[in-house]
CSV table of C-alpha atoms in Angstrom, one decimal:
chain,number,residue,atom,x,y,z
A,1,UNK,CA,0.0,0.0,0.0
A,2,UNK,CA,1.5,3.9,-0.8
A,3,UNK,CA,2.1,6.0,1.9
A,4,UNK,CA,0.0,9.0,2.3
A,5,UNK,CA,2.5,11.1,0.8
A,6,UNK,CA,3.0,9.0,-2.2
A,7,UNK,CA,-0.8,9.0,-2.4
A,8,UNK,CA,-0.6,12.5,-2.6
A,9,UNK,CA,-1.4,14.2,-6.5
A,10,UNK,CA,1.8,16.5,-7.2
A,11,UNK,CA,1.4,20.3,-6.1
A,12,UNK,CA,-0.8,19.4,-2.9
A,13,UNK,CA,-1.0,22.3,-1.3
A,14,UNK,CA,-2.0,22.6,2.7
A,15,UNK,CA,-2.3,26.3,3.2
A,16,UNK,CA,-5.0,28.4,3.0
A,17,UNK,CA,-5.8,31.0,0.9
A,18,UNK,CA,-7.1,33.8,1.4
A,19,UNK,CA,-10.1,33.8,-0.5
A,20,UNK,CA,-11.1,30.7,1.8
A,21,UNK,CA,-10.0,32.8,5.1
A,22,UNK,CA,-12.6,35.2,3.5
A,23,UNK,CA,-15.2,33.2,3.2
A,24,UNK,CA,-14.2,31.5,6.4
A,25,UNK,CA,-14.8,34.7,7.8
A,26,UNK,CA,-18.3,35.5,6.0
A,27,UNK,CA,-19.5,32.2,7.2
A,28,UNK,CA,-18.3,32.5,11.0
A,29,UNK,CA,-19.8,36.1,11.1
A,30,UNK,CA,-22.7,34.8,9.8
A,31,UNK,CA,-23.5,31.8,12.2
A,32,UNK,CA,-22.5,34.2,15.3
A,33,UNK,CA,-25.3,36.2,14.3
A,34,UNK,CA,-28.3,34.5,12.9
A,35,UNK,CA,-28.0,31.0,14.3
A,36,UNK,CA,-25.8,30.9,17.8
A,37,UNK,CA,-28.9,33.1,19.1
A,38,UNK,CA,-31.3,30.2,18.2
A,39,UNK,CA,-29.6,27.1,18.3
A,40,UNK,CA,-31.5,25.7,21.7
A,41,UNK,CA,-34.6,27.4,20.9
A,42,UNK,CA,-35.0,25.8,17.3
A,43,UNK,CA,-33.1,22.2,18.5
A,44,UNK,CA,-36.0,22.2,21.2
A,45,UNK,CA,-38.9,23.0,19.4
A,46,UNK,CA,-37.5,21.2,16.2
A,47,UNK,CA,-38.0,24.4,14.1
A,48,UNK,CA,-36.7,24.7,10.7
A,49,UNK,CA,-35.8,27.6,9.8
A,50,UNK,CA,-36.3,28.1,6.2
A,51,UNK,CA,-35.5,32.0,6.4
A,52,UNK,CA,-31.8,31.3,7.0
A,53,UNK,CA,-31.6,29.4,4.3
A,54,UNK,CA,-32.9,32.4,1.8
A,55,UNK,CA,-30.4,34.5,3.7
A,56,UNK,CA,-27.5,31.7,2.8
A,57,UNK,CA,-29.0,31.8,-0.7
A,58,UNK,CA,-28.1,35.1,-1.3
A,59,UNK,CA,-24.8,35.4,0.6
A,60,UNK,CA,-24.2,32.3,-2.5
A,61,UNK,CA,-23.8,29.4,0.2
A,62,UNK,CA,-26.3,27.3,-0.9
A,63,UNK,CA,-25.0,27.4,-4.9
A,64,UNK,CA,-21.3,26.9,-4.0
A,65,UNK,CA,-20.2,24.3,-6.6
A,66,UNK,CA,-23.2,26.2,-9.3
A,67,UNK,CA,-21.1,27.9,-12.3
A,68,UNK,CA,-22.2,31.4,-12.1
A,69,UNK,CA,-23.5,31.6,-15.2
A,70,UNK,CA,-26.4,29.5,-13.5
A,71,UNK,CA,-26.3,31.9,-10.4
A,72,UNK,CA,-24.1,29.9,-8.1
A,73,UNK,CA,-21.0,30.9,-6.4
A,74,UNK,CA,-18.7,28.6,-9.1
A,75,UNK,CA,-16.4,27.7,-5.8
A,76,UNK,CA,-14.7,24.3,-5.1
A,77,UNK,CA,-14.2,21.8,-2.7
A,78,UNK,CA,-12.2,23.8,-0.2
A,79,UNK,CA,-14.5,26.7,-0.1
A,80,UNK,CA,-17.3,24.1,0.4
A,81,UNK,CA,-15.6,22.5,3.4
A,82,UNK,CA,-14.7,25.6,4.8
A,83,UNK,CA,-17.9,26.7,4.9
A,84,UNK,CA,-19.7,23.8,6.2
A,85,UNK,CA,-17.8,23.3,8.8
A,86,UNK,CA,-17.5,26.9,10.5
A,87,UNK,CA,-21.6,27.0,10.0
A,88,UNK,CA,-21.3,23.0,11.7
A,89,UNK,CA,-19.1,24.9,14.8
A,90,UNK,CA,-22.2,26.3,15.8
A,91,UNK,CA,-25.1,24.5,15.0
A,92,UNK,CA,-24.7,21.1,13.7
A,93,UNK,CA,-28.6,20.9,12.0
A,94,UNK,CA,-27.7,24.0,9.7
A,95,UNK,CA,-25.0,22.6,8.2
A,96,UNK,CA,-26.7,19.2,7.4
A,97,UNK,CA,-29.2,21.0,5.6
A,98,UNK,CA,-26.2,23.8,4.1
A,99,UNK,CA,-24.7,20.1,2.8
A,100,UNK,CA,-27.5,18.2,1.6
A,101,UNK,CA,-28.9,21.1,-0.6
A,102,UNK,CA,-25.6,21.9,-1.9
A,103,UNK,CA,-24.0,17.9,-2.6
A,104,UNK,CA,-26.6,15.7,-2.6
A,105,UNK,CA,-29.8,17.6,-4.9
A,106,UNK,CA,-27.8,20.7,-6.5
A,107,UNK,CA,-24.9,18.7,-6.8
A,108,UNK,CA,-26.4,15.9,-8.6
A,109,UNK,CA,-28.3,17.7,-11.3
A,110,UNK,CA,-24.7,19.9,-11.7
A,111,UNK,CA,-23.3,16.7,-12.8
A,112,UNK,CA,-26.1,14.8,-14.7
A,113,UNK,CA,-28.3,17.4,-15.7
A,114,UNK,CA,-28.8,18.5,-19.9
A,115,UNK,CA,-28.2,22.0,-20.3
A,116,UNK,CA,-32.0,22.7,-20.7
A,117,UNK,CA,-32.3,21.0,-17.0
A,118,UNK,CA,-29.4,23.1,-15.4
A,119,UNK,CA,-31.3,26.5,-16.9
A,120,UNK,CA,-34.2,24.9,-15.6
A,121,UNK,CA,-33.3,23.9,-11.9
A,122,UNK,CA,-29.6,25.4,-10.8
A,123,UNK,CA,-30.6,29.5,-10.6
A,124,UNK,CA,-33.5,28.8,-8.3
A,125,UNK,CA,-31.4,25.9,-5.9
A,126,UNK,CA,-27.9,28.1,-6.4
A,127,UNK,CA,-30.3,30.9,-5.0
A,128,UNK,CA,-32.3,29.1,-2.2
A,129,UNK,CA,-35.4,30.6,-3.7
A,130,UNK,CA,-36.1,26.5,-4.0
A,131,UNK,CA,-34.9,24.1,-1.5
A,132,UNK,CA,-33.8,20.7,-2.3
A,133,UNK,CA,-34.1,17.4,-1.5
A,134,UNK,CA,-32.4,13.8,-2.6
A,135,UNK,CA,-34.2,10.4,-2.6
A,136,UNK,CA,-32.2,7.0,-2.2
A,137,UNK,CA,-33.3,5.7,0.7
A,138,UNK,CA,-36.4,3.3,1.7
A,139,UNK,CA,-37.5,1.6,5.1
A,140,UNK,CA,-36.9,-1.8,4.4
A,141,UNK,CA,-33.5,-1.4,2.2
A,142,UNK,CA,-31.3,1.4,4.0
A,143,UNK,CA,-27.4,0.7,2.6
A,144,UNK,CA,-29.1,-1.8,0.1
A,145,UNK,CA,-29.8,0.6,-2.3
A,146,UNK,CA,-30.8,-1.6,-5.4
A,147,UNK,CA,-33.0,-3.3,-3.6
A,148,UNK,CA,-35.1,-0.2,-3.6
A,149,UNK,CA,-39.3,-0.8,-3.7
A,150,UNK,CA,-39.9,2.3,-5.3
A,151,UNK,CA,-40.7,1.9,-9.0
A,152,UNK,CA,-41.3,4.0,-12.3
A,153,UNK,CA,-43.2,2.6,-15.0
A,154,UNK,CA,-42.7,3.9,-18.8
A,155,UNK,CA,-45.8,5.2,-20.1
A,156,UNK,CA,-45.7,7.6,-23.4
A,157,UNK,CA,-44.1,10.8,-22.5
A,158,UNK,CA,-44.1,10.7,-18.5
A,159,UNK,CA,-43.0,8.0,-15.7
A,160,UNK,CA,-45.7,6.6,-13.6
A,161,UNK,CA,-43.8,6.8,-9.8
A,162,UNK,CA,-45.2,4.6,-6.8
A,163,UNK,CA,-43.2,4.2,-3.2
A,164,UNK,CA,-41.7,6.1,-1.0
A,165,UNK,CA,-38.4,7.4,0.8
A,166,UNK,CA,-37.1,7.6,4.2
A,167,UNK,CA,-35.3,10.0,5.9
A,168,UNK,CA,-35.3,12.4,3.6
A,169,UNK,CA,-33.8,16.1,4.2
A,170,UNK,CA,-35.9,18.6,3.8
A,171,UNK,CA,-38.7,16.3,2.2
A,172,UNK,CA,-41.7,18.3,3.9
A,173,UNK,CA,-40.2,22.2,3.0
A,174,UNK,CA,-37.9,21.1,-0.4
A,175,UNK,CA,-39.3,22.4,-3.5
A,176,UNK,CA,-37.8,19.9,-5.7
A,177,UNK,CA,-36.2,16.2,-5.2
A,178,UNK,CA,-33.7,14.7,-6.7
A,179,UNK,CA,-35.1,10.7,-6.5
A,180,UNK,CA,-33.9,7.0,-7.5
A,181,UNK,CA,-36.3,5.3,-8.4
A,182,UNK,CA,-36.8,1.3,-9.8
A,183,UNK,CA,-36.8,0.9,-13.9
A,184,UNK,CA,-35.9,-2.6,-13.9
A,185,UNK,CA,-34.9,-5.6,-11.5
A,186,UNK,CA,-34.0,-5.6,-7.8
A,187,UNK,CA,-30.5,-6.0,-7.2
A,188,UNK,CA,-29.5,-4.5,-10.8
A,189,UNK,CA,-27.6,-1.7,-10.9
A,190,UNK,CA,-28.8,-0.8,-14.3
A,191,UNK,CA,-32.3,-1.1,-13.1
A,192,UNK,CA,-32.5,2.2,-11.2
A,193,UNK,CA,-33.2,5.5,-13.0
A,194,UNK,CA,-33.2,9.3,-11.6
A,195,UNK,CA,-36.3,11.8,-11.8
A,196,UNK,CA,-36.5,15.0,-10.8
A,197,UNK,CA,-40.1,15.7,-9.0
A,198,UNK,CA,-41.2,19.2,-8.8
A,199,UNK,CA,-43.2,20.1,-5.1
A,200,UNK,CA,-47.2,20.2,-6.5
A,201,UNK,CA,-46.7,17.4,-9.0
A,202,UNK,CA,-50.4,15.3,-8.1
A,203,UNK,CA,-49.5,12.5,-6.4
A,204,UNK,CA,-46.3,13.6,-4.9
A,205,UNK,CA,-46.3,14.2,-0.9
A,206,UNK,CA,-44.6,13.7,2.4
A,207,UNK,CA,-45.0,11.7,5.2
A,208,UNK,CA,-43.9,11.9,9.0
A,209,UNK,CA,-41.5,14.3,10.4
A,210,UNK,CA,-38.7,12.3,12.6
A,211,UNK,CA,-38.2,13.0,15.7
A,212,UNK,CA,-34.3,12.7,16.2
A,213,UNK,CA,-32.0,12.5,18.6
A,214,UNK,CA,-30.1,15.2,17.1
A,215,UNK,CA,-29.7,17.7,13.9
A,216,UNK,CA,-33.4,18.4,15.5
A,217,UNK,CA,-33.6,21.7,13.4
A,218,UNK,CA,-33.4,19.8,10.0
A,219,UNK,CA,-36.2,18.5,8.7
A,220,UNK,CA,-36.6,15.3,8.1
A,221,UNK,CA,-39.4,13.1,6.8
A,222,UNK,CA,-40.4,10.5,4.3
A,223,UNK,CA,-41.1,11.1,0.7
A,224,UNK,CA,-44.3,9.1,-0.7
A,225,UNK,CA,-45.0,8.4,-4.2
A,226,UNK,CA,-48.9,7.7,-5.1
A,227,UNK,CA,-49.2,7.3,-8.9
A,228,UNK,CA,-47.0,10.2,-9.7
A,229,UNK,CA,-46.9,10.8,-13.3
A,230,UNK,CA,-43.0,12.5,-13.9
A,231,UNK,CA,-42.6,13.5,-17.3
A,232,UNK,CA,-39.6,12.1,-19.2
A,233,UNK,CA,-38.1,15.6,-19.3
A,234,UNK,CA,-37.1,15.1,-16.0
A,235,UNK,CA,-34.9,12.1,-16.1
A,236,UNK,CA,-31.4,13.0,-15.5
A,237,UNK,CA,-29.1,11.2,-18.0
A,238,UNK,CA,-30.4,8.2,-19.4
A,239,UNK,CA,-33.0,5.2,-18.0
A,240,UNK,CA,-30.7,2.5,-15.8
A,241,UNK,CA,-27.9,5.2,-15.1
A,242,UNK,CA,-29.4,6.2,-11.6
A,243,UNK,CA,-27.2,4.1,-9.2
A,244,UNK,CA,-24.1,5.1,-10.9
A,245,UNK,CA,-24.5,8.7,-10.7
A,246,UNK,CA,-26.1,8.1,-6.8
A,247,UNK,CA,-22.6,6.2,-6.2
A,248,UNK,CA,-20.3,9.1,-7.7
A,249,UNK,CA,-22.6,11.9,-5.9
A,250,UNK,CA,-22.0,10.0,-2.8
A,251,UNK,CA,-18.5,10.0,-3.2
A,252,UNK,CA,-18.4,14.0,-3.0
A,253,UNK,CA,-21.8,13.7,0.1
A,254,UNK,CA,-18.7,11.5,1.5
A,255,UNK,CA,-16.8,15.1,2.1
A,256,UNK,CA,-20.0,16.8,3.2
A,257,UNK,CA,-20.1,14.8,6.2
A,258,UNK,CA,-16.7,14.6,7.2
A,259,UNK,CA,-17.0,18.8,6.6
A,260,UNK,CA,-20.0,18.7,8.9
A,261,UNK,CA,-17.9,16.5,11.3
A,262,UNK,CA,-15.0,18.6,11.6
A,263,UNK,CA,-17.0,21.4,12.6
A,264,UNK,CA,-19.1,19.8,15.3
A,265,UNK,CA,-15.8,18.3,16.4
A,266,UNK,CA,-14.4,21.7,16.5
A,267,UNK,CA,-16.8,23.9,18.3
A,268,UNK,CA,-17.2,20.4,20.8
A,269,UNK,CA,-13.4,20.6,21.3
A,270,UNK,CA,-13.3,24.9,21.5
A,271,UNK,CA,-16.2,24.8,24.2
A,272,UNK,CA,-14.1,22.3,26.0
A,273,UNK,CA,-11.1,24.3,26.5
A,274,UNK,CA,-12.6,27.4,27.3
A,275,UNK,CA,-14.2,25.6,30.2
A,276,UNK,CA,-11.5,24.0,30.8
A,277,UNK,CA,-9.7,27.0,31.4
A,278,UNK,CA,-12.4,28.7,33.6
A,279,UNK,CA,-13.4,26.0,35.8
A,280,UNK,CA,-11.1,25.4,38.8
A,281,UNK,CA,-10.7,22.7,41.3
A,282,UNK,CA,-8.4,22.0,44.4
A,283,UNK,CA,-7.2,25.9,43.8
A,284,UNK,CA,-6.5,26.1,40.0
A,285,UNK,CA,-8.4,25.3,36.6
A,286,UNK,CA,-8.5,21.7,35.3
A,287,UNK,CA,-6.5,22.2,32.4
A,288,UNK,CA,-3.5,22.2,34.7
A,289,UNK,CA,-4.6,18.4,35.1
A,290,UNK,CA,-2.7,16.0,32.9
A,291,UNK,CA,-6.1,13.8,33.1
A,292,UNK,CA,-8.1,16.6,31.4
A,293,UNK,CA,-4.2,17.8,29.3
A,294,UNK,CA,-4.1,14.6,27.7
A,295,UNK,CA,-7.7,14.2,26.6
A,296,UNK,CA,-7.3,17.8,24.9
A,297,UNK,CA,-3.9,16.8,23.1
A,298,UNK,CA,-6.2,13.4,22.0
A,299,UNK,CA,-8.8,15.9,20.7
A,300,UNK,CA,-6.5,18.7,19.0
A,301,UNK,CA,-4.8,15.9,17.4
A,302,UNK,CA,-7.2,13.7,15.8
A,303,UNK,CA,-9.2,16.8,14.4
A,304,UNK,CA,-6.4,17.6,12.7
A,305,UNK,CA,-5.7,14.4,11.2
A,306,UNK,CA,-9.7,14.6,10.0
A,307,UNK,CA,-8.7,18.2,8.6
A,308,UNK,CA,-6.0,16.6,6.7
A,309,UNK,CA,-7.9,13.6,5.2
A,310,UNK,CA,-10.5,15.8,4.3
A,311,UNK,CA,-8.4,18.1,3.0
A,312,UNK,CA,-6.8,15.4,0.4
A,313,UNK,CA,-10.0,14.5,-0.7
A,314,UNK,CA,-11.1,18.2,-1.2
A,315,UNK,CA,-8.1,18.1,-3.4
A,316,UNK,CA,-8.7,15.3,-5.7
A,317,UNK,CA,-12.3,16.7,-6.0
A,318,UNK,CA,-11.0,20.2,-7.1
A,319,UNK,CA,-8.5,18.2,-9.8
A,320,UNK,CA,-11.1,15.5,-10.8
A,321,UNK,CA,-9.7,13.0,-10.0
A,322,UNK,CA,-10.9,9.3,-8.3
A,323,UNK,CA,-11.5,10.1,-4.8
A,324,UNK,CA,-14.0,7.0,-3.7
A,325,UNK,CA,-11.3,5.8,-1.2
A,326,UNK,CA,-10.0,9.2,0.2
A,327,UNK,CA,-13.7,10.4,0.1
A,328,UNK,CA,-14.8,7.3,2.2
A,329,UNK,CA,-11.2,7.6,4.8
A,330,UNK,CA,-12.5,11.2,5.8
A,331,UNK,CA,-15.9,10.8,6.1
A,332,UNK,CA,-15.3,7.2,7.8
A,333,UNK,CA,-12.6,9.1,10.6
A,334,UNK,CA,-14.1,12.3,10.7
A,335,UNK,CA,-17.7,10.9,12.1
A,336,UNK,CA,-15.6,9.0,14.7
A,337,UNK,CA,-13.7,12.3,15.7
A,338,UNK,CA,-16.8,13.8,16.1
A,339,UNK,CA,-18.1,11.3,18.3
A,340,UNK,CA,-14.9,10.8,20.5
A,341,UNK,CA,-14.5,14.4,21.1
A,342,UNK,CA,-18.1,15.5,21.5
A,343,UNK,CA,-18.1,12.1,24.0
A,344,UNK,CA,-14.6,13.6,25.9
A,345,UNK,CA,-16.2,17.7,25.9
A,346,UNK,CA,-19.1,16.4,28.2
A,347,UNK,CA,-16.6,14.6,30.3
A,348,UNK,CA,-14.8,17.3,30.8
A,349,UNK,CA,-17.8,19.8,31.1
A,350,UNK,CA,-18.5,17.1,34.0
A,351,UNK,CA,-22.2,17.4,35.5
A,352,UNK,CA,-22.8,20.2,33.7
A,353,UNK,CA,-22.1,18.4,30.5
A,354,UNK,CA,-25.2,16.4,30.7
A,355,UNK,CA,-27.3,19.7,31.1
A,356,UNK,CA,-29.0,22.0,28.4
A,357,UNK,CA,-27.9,25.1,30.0
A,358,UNK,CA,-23.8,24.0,28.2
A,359,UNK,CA,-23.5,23.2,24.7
A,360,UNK,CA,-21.8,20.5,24.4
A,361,UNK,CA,-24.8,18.0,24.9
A,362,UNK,CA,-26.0,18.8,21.8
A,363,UNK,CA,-22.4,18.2,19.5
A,364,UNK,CA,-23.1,14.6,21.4
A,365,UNK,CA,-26.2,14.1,20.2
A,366,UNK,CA,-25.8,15.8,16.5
A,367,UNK,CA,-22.1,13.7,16.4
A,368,UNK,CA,-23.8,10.1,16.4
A,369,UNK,CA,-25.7,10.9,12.8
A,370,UNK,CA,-22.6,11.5,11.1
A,371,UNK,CA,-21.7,7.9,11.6
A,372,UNK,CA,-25.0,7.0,9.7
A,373,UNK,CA,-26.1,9.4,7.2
A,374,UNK,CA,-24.9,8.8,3.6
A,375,UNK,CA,-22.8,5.6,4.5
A,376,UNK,CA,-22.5,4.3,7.8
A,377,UNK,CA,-19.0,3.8,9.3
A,378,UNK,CA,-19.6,-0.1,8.7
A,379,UNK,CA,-20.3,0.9,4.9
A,380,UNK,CA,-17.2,3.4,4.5
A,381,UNK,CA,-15.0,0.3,5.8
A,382,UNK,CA,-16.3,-1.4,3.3
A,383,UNK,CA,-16.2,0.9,0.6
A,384,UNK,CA,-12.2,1.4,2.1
A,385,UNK,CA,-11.2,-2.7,1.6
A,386,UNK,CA,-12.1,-2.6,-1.5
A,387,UNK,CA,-10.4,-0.1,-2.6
A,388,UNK,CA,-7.6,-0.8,-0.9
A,389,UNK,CA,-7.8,-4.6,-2.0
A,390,UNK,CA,-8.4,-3.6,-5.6
């Protein structure tokens, strides 16, 4: 196996530039203001907040990777994780929903969509004046995508739709959804097809909003399909191409998450110090304490190891270039980091930890869904063998 540095594409570069310190910047001032204020309020009363996003819209975070000439931002990968991940310092929901809009809905019809369907689609989601959504996942199939229930029949000019999707982001509030849905056999990857399903088209609704654990200020619910007549127009690419283009969309979602988990590791891990810092015992604060030292040094050290990995994969995104197995690595470590470190802040925050009146019980709670959503850890090891075993 190469080392990381011989894995590395020539002219890797690890500082930052100052167009992302910018945006850095824009993004930080931005969460201080209009979502540190609310974060327990809306987490409580699992309120989404679909203002914010307008106000994202036009400040061009929710159209990062859109070309301007479609009204997006035409930024790459390192812009993109920058900015997910300060948003994700202060409120781990908003940056879900930042990510999913921008990689998982935007992102796919940026990469499969006809000219005529990036006119149609990109200036209003590069905007936020629509909201998006992405359909893979069912009840009963979860990582087993192609064993998806919900089907499309060919009929003339338009696709007869009938199932549903779970956990869907933003599936009650998006305005458009990019789905998978079933155009030939289960278990065939050539048998699954994507649609693009406009919010009013008969037939098309949502189902129950979750009640999560965490990321309780993004919505999300179940798509259902009921006879949903999709016209042809909307297919992106051509019929059986669907799982492919999920797989490769994933691939970049992959960054997305390990973005969102570097921030929620980071604000877990800032809020820690401070505290750490302010609260004293036996005469002096507990950072003095090599138990409470060394579990910093862990933190510190393993987000920046995340950084990295994500970082490399950023990289290979920007050059186009295969980045399955480095997209799977960060996303894979990152969600653990998260974990550990939001797990080790409420440790250290002690009783208070465990209270509402601290923050760091909620990076605990948002922390665990990184380990699940788009890949589990047990998939990205997976996903990682392979590769390496190839």
């Amino acid at each position: 196996m190469d080392s990381l540095l011989t894995d590395l594409p020539a002219g890797f570069d690890f500082s930052i530039s100052d167009h992302q310190k910018m945006i850095g910047q824009t993004a930080k001032d931005f969460a201080e203001k209009h979502i540190r204020p609310h974060v327990m309020e809306w987490d409580e009363a699992q309120y989404f907040p679909i203002d914010l996003f307008k106000k994202l819209g036009e400040l061009g975070m929710m159209g990062i990777f859109v070309p301007e000439q479609y009204g997006g931002s035409g930024f790459g990968y390192f812009e993109y994780v920058t900015v997910i991940s300060e948003i994700a310092k202060v409120c781990g929901s908003i940056g879900l929903s930042v990510a999913a809009h921008n990689s998982l809905c935007t992102g796919h019809i940026l990469a499969f969509g006809n000219e005529e369907q990036k006119q149609r689609w990109l200036p209003k989601l590069a905007t936020c004046e629509w909201l998006g959504a992405w359909g893979l996942t069912e009840a009963n199939t979860g990582s087993d995508a192609m064993g998806m229930n919900t089907t499309a029949v060919l009929a003339g000019d338009h696709y007869i739709v009938n199932g549903s999707k779970n956990w869907i982001t933003h599936g009650k509030s998006g305005n458009v959804a990019v789905v998978m849905v079933r155009t030939g056999e289960k278990n065939d990857s050539n048998g699954i097809t994507t649609l693009v399903i406009e919010k009013g088209t008969p037939g098309f609704t949502h189902g129950k909003k979750e009640n999560k654990l965490g990321m309780r200020a993004s919505e999300t619910t179940e798509l259902i399909f009921d006879n949903c007549h999709v016209p042809v127009a909307n297919r992106l690419g051509n019929e059986g191409e669907g799982f492919k283009q999920a797989m490769k969309v994933l691939d970049g979602g992959r960054i997305s998450i390990a973005a969102l988990s570097l921030g929620i590791a980071k604000g877990a891990f800032e809020a820690a110090v401070t505290y750490s810092k302010e609260r004293r015992q036996f005469g002096q604060p507990i950072s003095n304490f090599q138990g409470i030292a060394f579990k910093l040094a862990d933190m510190a050290t393993e987000i920046e190891a995340a950084e990295l990995l994500i970082m490399q994969a950023a990289d290979l995104k920007n050059k186009h270039l295969p980045v399955t197995k480095q997209s799977a690595m960060a996303k894979y470590y990152a969600s653990e980091v998260a974990v550990r470190t939001a797990t080790e802040a409420v440790q250290i925050f002690g009783g208070y930890g465990y209270t509402k009146d601290f923050p760091v019980e909620k990076y605990y709670r948002d922390a665990k869904l990184c380990t699940i959503g788009e890949g589990t850890s047990e998939i990205q090891k997976i996903v990682i063998s392979r590769e390496v075993l190839r």
